[in-house]
Amino acid sequence: MTGSQSGSHAWHSYLCSCGPEQRRKPVELPRAYAYLCEELLVCRSEVNRAKERLARFATSSDLELAAVFVGQDTRSTAGFGRLLEAVIRDQVKVVLVPSVLHLMVLGSPRRIKEYFEAATEAQVITMP
C-alpha cells in the first residue's frame, strides 16, 4: 500500500512528502493545426509522409497536433479557408506547414503568412 487516508478524507503518499499542491500536474500541450497543399506533393504516399513529418515535428516541439488541413490544389482556397476559420474559432496559436510554399493558395506565400498571422494571432511555423 502506497498511501493512507487520514481523518480529513485526504490521501497522503508514503512515497512523497510533498502536499497535493506541490505534486506535478499533467501538462497540457499547446494545440497546433497543420496545413499542406496536396498538389505540391508528388503522390498520395508523399502526402501521408508529410502528415507523419508534421506529427513528429509537433511532438518534438511540445505541441499537440490536433488537425491537419489539406488543400487540394493551389487554385482552390477551400482547405485554406477551413484552416483559417478553425484557427479563429478554436483560438489555436500555432500552425505548422511543411514549407512556406504550401501557403501560395492566395498569392505570395510570405504575404499570406504575414496576413494569416495578423488575422489570427497564430504563429505559422515551417518545418526545418
Short mmCIF file of C-alpha atoms in Angstrom, two decimals:
data_model
loop_
_atom_site.label_atom_id
_atom_site.label_comp_id
_atom_site.label_asym_id
_atom_site.label_seq_id
_atom_site.Cartn_x
_atom_site.Cartn_y
_atom_site.Cartn_z
CA MET A 1 0.00 0.00 0.00
CA THR A 2 1.47 3.35 -1.03
CA GLY A 3 -0.86 5.75 0.73
CA SER A 4 -3.32 6.17 3.53
CA GLN A 5 -6.41 8.17 4.23
CA SER A 6 -6.46 10.40 7.30
CA GLY A 7 -9.48 11.56 9.22
CA SER A 8 -9.96 14.52 6.86
CA HIS A 9 -10.51 12.09 3.97
CA ALA A 10 -7.41 13.33 2.11
CA TRP A 11 -4.96 10.83 0.67
CA HIS A 12 -1.29 11.06 1.62
CA SER A 13 1.51 9.23 -0.08
CA TYR A 14 4.20 7.39 1.83
CA LEU A 15 6.49 7.87 -1.18
CA CYS A 16 6.20 11.66 -1.43
CA SER A 17 6.43 14.09 1.45
CA CYS A 18 5.04 16.97 -0.59
CA GLY A 19 1.50 18.28 -0.32
CA PRO A 20 -1.06 17.96 -3.13
CA GLU A 21 -0.36 21.48 -4.39
CA GLN A 22 3.33 20.64 -4.86
CA ARG A 23 2.79 17.45 -6.85
CA ARG A 24 3.19 17.52 -10.60
CA LYS A 25 0.02 18.02 -12.52
CA PRO A 26 -0.40 16.66 -16.05
CA VAL A 27 0.92 19.17 -18.54
CA GLU A 28 -1.46 20.14 -21.29
CA LEU A 29 0.44 20.77 -24.51
CA PRO A 30 -0.50 23.74 -26.69
CA ARG A 31 -2.68 22.68 -29.62
CA ALA A 32 -1.46 23.18 -33.15
CA TYR A 33 -3.06 22.75 -36.56
CA ALA A 34 -1.18 21.97 -39.74
CA TYR A 35 -1.80 22.78 -43.38
CA LEU A 36 -0.43 21.34 -46.59
CA CYS A 37 -1.27 21.66 -50.26
CA GLU A 38 -1.70 18.22 -51.80
CA GLU A 39 -0.86 19.40 -55.32
CA LEU A 40 2.70 20.31 -54.28
CA LEU A 41 3.40 16.70 -53.33
CA VAL A 42 4.10 14.00 -55.89
CA CYS A 43 1.65 11.29 -54.83
CA ARG A 44 -0.70 10.15 -52.06
CA SER A 45 2.10 8.39 -50.18
CA GLU A 46 4.05 11.67 -50.13
CA VAL A 47 1.01 13.40 -48.61
CA ASN A 48 0.92 10.73 -45.90
CA ARG A 49 4.67 11.10 -45.26
CA ALA A 50 4.25 14.87 -44.97
CA LYS A 51 1.48 14.36 -42.39
CA GLU A 52 3.75 11.98 -40.45
CA ARG A 53 6.63 14.51 -40.54
CA LEU A 54 4.27 17.25 -39.31
CA ALA A 55 3.15 15.00 -36.44
CA ARG A 56 6.77 14.18 -35.46
CA PHE A 57 7.73 17.85 -35.67
CA ALA A 58 4.78 18.81 -33.44
CA THR A 59 5.74 16.18 -30.87
CA SER A 60 9.38 17.28 -30.83
CA SER A 61 8.21 20.90 -30.42
CA ASP A 62 5.99 20.01 -27.42
CA LEU A 63 2.79 20.65 -29.38
CA GLU A 64 -0.37 18.60 -29.72
CA LEU A 65 -1.18 18.31 -33.43
CA ALA A 66 -4.99 18.43 -33.27
CA ALA A 67 -5.78 18.55 -37.01
CA VAL A 68 -4.16 18.59 -40.45
CA PHE A 69 -5.95 20.60 -43.12
CA VAL A 70 -5.27 19.62 -46.73
CA GLY A 71 -5.76 21.91 -49.69
CA GLN A 72 -6.45 20.04 -52.92
CA ASP A 73 -4.60 22.37 -55.28
CA THR A 74 -3.01 25.81 -55.48
CA ARG A 75 -6.08 27.29 -57.22
CA SER A 76 -8.65 26.29 -54.58
CA THR A 77 -8.99 28.13 -51.28
CA ALA A 78 -11.41 25.66 -49.62
CA GLY A 79 -8.84 23.83 -47.45
CA PHE A 80 -7.08 27.05 -46.51
CA GLY A 81 -10.43 28.68 -45.71
CA ARG A 82 -11.35 25.79 -43.39
CA LEU A 83 -7.98 26.20 -41.65
CA LEU A 84 -8.48 29.95 -41.22
CA GLU A 85 -11.98 29.50 -39.78
CA ALA A 86 -10.86 26.72 -37.42
CA VAL A 87 -7.85 28.66 -36.11
CA ILE A 88 -10.03 31.67 -35.32
CA ARG A 89 -12.89 29.61 -33.85
CA ASP A 90 -10.65 27.36 -31.73
CA GLN A 91 -8.12 30.08 -30.86
CA VAL A 92 -5.21 27.89 -31.92
CA LYS A 93 -1.91 29.77 -31.62
CA VAL A 94 0.38 27.61 -33.78
CA VAL A 95 0.02 26.46 -37.40
CA LEU A 96 2.61 24.13 -38.91
CA VAL A 97 3.38 23.91 -42.63
CA PRO A 98 5.95 21.74 -44.44
CA SER A 99 7.24 24.88 -46.21
CA VAL A 100 6.03 28.39 -46.89
CA LEU A 101 5.20 27.32 -50.48
CA HIS A 102 2.15 25.49 -49.16
CA LEU A 103 0.62 28.91 -48.42
CA MET A 104 0.66 30.12 -52.03
CA VAL A 105 -3.05 29.41 -52.48
CA LEU A 106 -3.87 33.14 -52.30
CA GLY A 107 -0.72 34.71 -53.67
CA SER A 108 2.76 35.40 -52.37
CA PRO A 109 3.49 32.82 -49.64
CA ARG A 110 5.33 35.34 -47.43
CA ARG A 111 2.47 37.85 -47.67
CA ILE A 112 -0.12 35.17 -46.95
CA LYS A 113 1.89 34.11 -43.89
CA GLU A 114 2.00 37.72 -42.63
CA TYR A 115 -1.71 38.23 -43.30
CA PHE A 116 -2.66 34.93 -41.65
CA GLU A 117 -0.61 35.71 -38.53
CA ALA A 118 -2.09 39.22 -38.27
CA ALA A 119 -5.67 38.00 -38.79
CA THR A 120 -5.49 35.05 -36.38
CA GLU A 121 -2.75 35.93 -33.90
CA ALA A 122 -1.38 32.45 -34.59
CA GLN A 123 2.26 31.80 -35.38
CA VAL A 124 2.93 29.99 -38.66
CA ILE A 125 5.95 27.70 -38.31
CA THR A 126 7.65 25.96 -41.21
CA MET A 127 9.39 22.66 -40.64
CA PRO A 128 13.18 22.69 -40.94
#
